[in-house]
Amino acid sequence: MAIYFLGGGNMASAIIAGLRAQSSDDNIIVANRSADKNQILEQKFAVQTAFRLPENINANDVVILAVKPQDMRNALTDVQTHGALILSLAAGLEVATLSHWLNSNRIIRVMPNTPCAVGLGISGLFAATGASDADKVVAEKIMSACGVTIWVENENMMHAITAISGSGSAYAFYLMNALKQAATDFGFTDKQAHELALQTFRGAVTLAAQSGEDFAVLQQKVTSKGGTTFAALTKFDECGVASGVQQGAQAAAARSMELAQMLK
């Protein structure tokens, strides 16, 4: 089995890194238009590269579509997958649309996120009716190489996956940057502020993962009524921070739905 990537951007690189960490024996070929990028991928991951997918793809292979949704139609021009399993990383691009373009229903949609680059990603997956249980196992193995996976039975839930975890790391960075800015406002250096925010989030995530307790319970444990944390959380509530995050996720899901309609 060969694993072909159409596109060699950040997410493709993250998945390749996970696969290489898991095994050096996978036959990985990347089709990418940038000669410089291809050289970097060859040197970093010992993969083969080309400017386009070859014609000798067969049904035992996997083709991972890793180009931007708006560029996908042009990228798939003249592509023949010859019955190979298709994994699509394109946000908002529905199975029906891909099936029409590729004349295949052996498709699994995947929505990963950027922490895949360090093996700590989470990927949502949805299988089209033409994908077998064996295909799901293959997709699971590939995506598990760079994090954990969650399967959804309804394709519409991929919009929610996009809104929560696909875009979610950016929400975390947004909050980290806000906390860093608060630290610099107090007079800390940029380096000190960065470390204060980073270690606070790192520690909180590790504690939550190890304790297994609900996030709300953990919050209550560090919040004494009338104390400093209580004062901060009260101000967050007054400013609608939680509501803003929830509305932001809804906006991301709505945009994913809009993209799906545009790409049909």
Tab-separated table of C-alpha atoms in Angstrom:
chain	number	residue	atom	x	y	z
A	1	MET	CA	0.000	0.000	0.000
A	2	ALA	CA	1.227	3.466	-0.911
A	3	ILE	CA	0.013	6.651	0.768
A	4	TYR	CA	-0.287	9.586	-1.614
A	5	PHE	CA	-0.703	13.180	-0.470
A	6	LEU	CA	-2.170	15.724	-2.839
A	7	GLY	CA	-0.704	18.859	-1.293
A	8	GLY	CA	2.269	19.202	1.027
A	9	GLY	CA	1.235	21.987	3.390
A	10	ASN	CA	1.270	22.159	7.181
A	11	MET	CA	-1.413	19.551	7.831
A	12	ALA	CA	0.053	17.098	5.343
A	13	SER	CA	3.457	17.594	6.980
A	14	ALA	CA	1.952	17.007	10.426
A	15	ILE	CA	0.375	13.717	9.368
A	16	ILE	CA	3.534	12.604	7.595
A	17	ALA	CA	5.528	13.382	10.750
A	18	GLY	CA	3.156	11.193	12.747
A	19	LEU	CA	3.388	8.363	10.253
A	20	ARG	CA	7.170	8.539	10.192
A	21	ALA	CA	7.323	8.528	14.003
A	22	GLN	CA	5.185	5.400	13.945
A	23	SER	CA	7.045	3.651	11.126
A	24	SER	CA	9.805	4.427	8.640
A	25	ASP	CA	8.559	1.765	6.227
A	26	ASP	CA	5.428	3.482	4.885
A	27	ASN	CA	5.637	4.233	1.182
A	28	ILE	CA	4.687	7.932	1.127
A	29	ILE	CA	4.501	10.036	-2.022
A	30	VAL	CA	3.656	13.759	-1.950
A	31	ALA	CA	2.331	15.614	-4.995
A	32	ASN	CA	2.993	19.310	-4.538
A	33	ARG	CA	3.547	22.225	-6.933
A	34	SER	CA	6.426	23.850	-5.004
A	35	ALA	CA	9.882	22.485	-5.793
A	36	ASP	CA	11.311	24.097	-2.645
A	37	LYS	CA	8.639	22.541	-0.455
A	38	ASN	CA	9.195	19.167	-2.084
A	39	GLN	CA	12.893	19.344	-1.309
A	40	ILE	CA	12.170	20.143	2.338
A	41	LEU	CA	9.726	17.221	2.612
A	42	GLU	CA	12.217	14.830	1.017
A	43	GLN	CA	14.998	15.856	3.376
A	44	LYS	CA	12.885	15.962	6.521
A	45	PHE	CA	10.744	12.858	6.067
A	46	ALA	CA	12.483	10.735	3.412
A	47	VAL	CA	9.389	10.761	1.197
A	48	GLN	CA	9.098	10.762	-2.554
A	49	THR	CA	7.737	13.906	-4.186
A	50	ALA	CA	6.323	14.895	-7.544
A	51	PHE	CA	4.471	17.832	-9.084
A	52	ARG	CA	1.344	15.753	-9.688
A	53	LEU	CA	-0.145	12.416	-8.677
A	54	PRO	CA	1.083	9.499	-10.785
A	55	GLU	CA	-1.120	7.406	-13.042
A	56	ASN	CA	-0.266	4.090	-11.392
A	57	ILE	CA	-2.397	4.559	-8.250
A	58	ASN	CA	-4.429	1.441	-7.518
A	59	ALA	CA	-7.246	0.251	-5.263
A	60	ASN	CA	-4.829	-0.827	-2.511
A	61	ASP	CA	-3.515	2.706	-2.082
A	62	VAL	CA	-4.664	5.700	-0.053
A	63	VAL	CA	-4.937	9.215	-1.475
A	64	ILE	CA	-5.037	12.028	1.093
A	65	LEU	CA	-6.469	15.273	-0.269
A	66	ALA	CA	-4.618	18.030	1.570
A	67	VAL	CA	-5.198	21.158	-0.521
A	68	LYS	CA	-7.440	24.085	0.371
A	69	PRO	CA	-11.169	23.525	-0.247
A	70	GLN	CA	-11.391	26.391	-2.738
A	71	ASP	CA	-8.449	24.952	-4.694
A	72	MET	CA	-9.637	21.350	-4.662
A	73	ARG	CA	-11.621	21.348	-7.896
A	74	ASN	CA	-8.679	22.550	-9.960
A	75	ALA	CA	-6.262	20.287	-8.091
A	76	LEU	CA	-8.376	17.244	-8.966
A	77	THR	CA	-8.473	18.019	-12.679
A	78	ASP	CA	-7.380	14.893	-14.564
A	79	VAL	CA	-6.733	13.010	-11.291
A	80	GLN	CA	-7.616	9.319	-11.557
A	81	THR	CA	-7.712	7.455	-8.243
A	82	HIS	CA	-8.491	4.030	-9.765
A	83	GLY	CA	-10.589	2.946	-6.791
A	84	ALA	CA	-8.104	3.993	-4.086
A	85	LEU	CA	-9.356	4.980	-0.636
A	86	ILE	CA	-9.751	8.770	-0.443
A	87	LEU	CA	-9.189	10.728	2.762
A	88	SER	CA	-10.226	14.363	2.404
A	89	LEU	CA	-8.927	16.992	4.824
A	90	ALA	CA	-10.852	19.815	3.129
A	91	ALA	CA	-13.178	21.695	5.495
A	92	GLY	CA	-16.753	22.010	4.234
A	93	LEU	CA	-16.228	19.872	1.153
A	94	GLU	CA	-19.015	17.295	1.253
A	95	VAL	CA	-18.775	13.663	0.249
A	96	ALA	CA	-21.356	14.128	-2.506
A	97	THR	CA	-19.267	16.859	-4.126
A	98	LEU	CA	-16.040	14.880	-3.916
A	99	SER	CA	-17.800	11.770	-5.160
A	100	HIS	CA	-19.029	13.686	-8.205
A	101	TRP	CA	-15.582	15.100	-8.955
A	102	LEU	CA	-13.735	11.805	-8.468
A	103	ASN	CA	-16.409	9.364	-9.632
A	104	SER	CA	-15.899	7.433	-6.393
A	105	ASN	CA	-17.746	6.983	-3.116
A	106	ARG	CA	-14.872	5.301	-1.306
A	107	ILE	CA	-14.282	8.454	0.686
A	108	ILE	CA	-13.626	9.321	4.318
A	109	ARG	CA	-13.732	12.941	5.402
A	110	VAL	CA	-11.224	13.941	8.063
A	111	MET	CA	-11.066	17.149	10.083
A	112	PRO	CA	-7.747	17.252	11.964
A	113	ASN	CA	-6.254	20.170	13.866
A	114	THR	CA	-2.803	21.712	14.079
A	115	PRO	CA	-1.642	19.948	17.288
A	116	CYS	CA	-1.348	16.899	15.019
A	117	ALA	CA	2.098	18.369	14.306
A	118	VAL	CA	3.222	17.341	17.816
A	119	GLY	CA	1.221	14.109	18.029
A	120	LEU	CA	-1.489	15.687	20.190
A	121	GLY	CA	-4.157	16.376	17.597
A	122	ILE	CA	-7.740	15.228	17.450
A	123	SER	CA	-9.407	14.330	14.170
A	124	GLY	CA	-13.084	13.961	13.396
A	125	LEU	CA	-13.913	11.364	10.738
A	126	PHE	CA	-16.964	10.578	8.643
A	127	ALA	CA	-17.156	7.628	6.234
A	128	ALA	CA	-19.182	7.659	3.025
A	129	THR	CA	-21.342	4.641	2.245
A	130	GLY	CA	-18.715	3.356	-0.171
A	131	ALA	CA	-16.052	3.093	2.536
A	132	SER	CA	-15.774	-0.358	4.104
A	133	ASP	CA	-14.993	-1.289	7.692
A	134	ALA	CA	-11.484	-2.160	6.513
A	135	ASP	CA	-11.192	1.340	5.037
A	136	LYS	CA	-12.166	2.816	8.390
A	137	VAL	CA	-9.410	0.802	10.067
A	138	VAL	CA	-6.866	2.193	7.604
A	139	ALA	CA	-8.071	5.766	8.164
A	140	GLU	CA	-8.003	5.231	11.921
A	141	LYS	CA	-4.428	3.956	11.793
A	142	ILE	CA	-3.231	6.901	9.719
A	143	MET	CA	-4.871	9.590	11.832
A	144	SER	CA	-4.068	7.896	15.149
A	145	ALA	CA	-0.409	8.392	14.268
A	146	CYS	CA	-0.783	12.082	15.130
A	147	GLY	CA	-3.398	12.081	17.891
A	148	VAL	CA	-6.803	10.714	18.830
A	149	THR	CA	-9.863	10.255	16.643
A	150	ILE	CA	-13.614	10.612	16.924
A	151	TRP	CA	-16.092	9.207	14.376
A	152	VAL	CA	-19.406	10.825	13.526
A	153	GLU	CA	-22.341	9.058	11.865
A	154	ASN	CA	-23.950	12.193	10.409
A	155	GLU	CA	-21.918	14.201	7.899
A	156	ASN	CA	-23.472	17.445	9.124
A	157	MET	CA	-21.611	16.906	12.408
A	158	MET	CA	-18.368	17.568	10.538
A	159	HIS	CA	-19.328	21.247	10.633
A	160	ALA	CA	-19.426	20.999	14.428
A	161	ILE	CA	-16.099	19.133	14.508
A	162	THR	CA	-14.621	21.944	12.421
A	163	ALA	CA	-16.004	24.561	14.824
A	164	ILE	CA	-14.914	22.850	18.047
A	165	SER	CA	-11.606	21.079	17.445
A	166	GLY	CA	-10.631	21.974	13.889
A	167	SER	CA	-10.584	25.687	14.710
A	168	GLY	CA	-10.342	25.194	18.463
A	169	SER	CA	-6.571	25.408	18.824
A	170	ALA	CA	-6.809	28.982	17.485
A	171	TYR	CA	-9.294	29.777	20.275
A	172	ALA	CA	-6.772	28.500	22.823
A	173	PHE	CA	-4.009	30.614	21.262
A	174	TYR	CA	-6.360	33.611	21.314
A	175	LEU	CA	-6.926	33.209	25.062
A	176	MET	CA	-3.231	32.561	25.688
A	177	ASN	CA	-2.360	35.749	23.842
A	178	ALA	CA	-4.934	37.683	25.876
A	179	LEU	CA	-3.413	36.401	29.128
A	180	LYS	CA	0.075	37.215	27.845
A	181	GLN	CA	-1.072	40.760	27.054
A	182	ALA	CA	-2.489	41.117	30.543
A	183	ALA	CA	0.906	40.064	31.925
A	184	THR	CA	2.774	42.635	29.824
A	185	ASP	CA	0.298	45.269	30.994
A	186	PHE	CA	1.428	44.466	34.555
A	187	GLY	CA	5.033	45.148	33.535
A	188	PHE	CA	6.431	41.688	32.760
A	189	THR	CA	8.809	41.347	29.830
A	190	ASP	CA	7.522	39.740	26.651
A	191	LYS	CA	9.487	36.577	27.439
A	192	GLN	CA	8.189	36.404	31.000
A	193	ALA	CA	4.609	37.065	29.883
A	194	HIS	CA	4.856	34.345	27.243
A	195	GLU	CA	6.141	31.816	29.799
A	196	LEU	CA	3.507	32.756	32.380
A	197	ALA	CA	0.657	32.238	29.892
A	198	LEU	CA	2.146	29.132	28.287
A	199	GLN	CA	2.888	27.283	31.516
A	200	THR	CA	-0.485	28.232	33.007
A	201	PHE	CA	-2.318	26.668	30.055
A	202	ARG	CA	0.055	23.701	29.871
A	203	GLY	CA	-0.397	22.970	33.565
A	204	ALA	CA	-4.175	23.395	33.461
A	205	VAL	CA	-4.536	21.032	30.491
A	206	THR	CA	-2.282	18.409	32.079
A	207	LEU	CA	-4.150	18.637	35.388
A	208	ALA	CA	-7.518	18.300	33.630
A	209	ALA	CA	-6.307	15.286	31.641
A	210	GLN	CA	-4.866	13.509	34.661
A	211	SER	CA	-7.693	14.247	37.085
A	212	GLY	CA	-10.499	13.260	34.734
A	213	GLU	CA	-12.800	15.695	36.519
A	214	ASP	CA	-15.298	17.947	34.775
A	215	PHE	CA	-13.874	21.309	33.756
A	216	ALA	CA	-16.514	23.139	35.804
A	217	VAL	CA	-15.524	21.163	38.931
A	218	LEU	CA	-11.859	22.004	38.439
A	219	GLN	CA	-12.777	25.651	38.042
A	220	GLN	CA	-14.737	25.604	41.305
A	221	LYS	CA	-11.796	24.031	43.137
A	222	VAL	CA	-9.580	27.041	42.437
A	223	THR	CA	-12.300	29.646	42.990
A	224	SER	CA	-12.991	30.921	46.490
A	225	LYS	CA	-16.021	33.162	46.787
A	226	GLY	CA	-14.897	36.742	47.153
A	227	GLY	CA	-11.314	35.870	46.231
A	228	THR	CA	-9.076	36.943	43.371
A	229	THR	CA	-10.100	34.189	40.955
A	230	PHE	CA	-13.748	34.867	41.751
A	231	ALA	CA	-13.204	38.529	40.877
A	232	ALA	CA	-11.694	37.614	37.508
A	233	LEU	CA	-14.399	35.080	36.628
A	234	THR	CA	-17.122	37.519	37.634
A	235	LYS	CA	-15.645	40.049	35.217
A	236	PHE	CA	-15.483	37.362	32.489
A	237	ASP	CA	-19.183	36.701	33.012
A	238	GLU	CA	-19.959	40.423	32.872
A	239	CYS	CA	-18.050	40.668	29.575
A	240	GLY	CA	-19.753	37.562	28.177
A	241	VAL	CA	-16.513	35.671	27.568
A	242	ALA	CA	-18.085	32.193	27.716
A	243	SER	CA	-20.995	33.295	25.550
A	244	GLY	CA	-18.548	34.846	23.094
A	245	VAL	CA	-16.628	31.586	22.769
A	246	GLN	CA	-19.838	29.642	22.185
A	247	GLN	CA	-21.064	32.168	19.623
A	248	GLY	CA	-17.676	32.029	17.928
A	249	ALA	CA	-17.955	28.255	17.565
A	250	GLN	CA	-21.441	28.686	16.101
A	251	ALA	CA	-20.047	31.221	13.616
A	252	ALA	CA	-17.310	28.781	12.597
A	253	ALA	CA	-19.865	26.028	12.009
A	254	ALA	CA	-22.052	28.400	9.996
A	255	ARG	CA	-19.077	29.366	7.840
A	256	SER	CA	-18.285	25.698	7.270
A	257	MET	CA	-21.856	25.212	6.040
A	258	GLU	CA	-21.512	28.232	3.744
A	259	LEU	CA	-18.319	26.802	2.263
A	260	ALA	CA	-20.089	23.503	1.654
A	261	GLN	CA	-22.794	25.304	-0.339
A	262	MET	CA	-20.236	27.331	-2.302
A	263	LEU	CA	-18.263	24.222	-3.229
A	264	LYS	CA	-21.214	22.194	-4.416
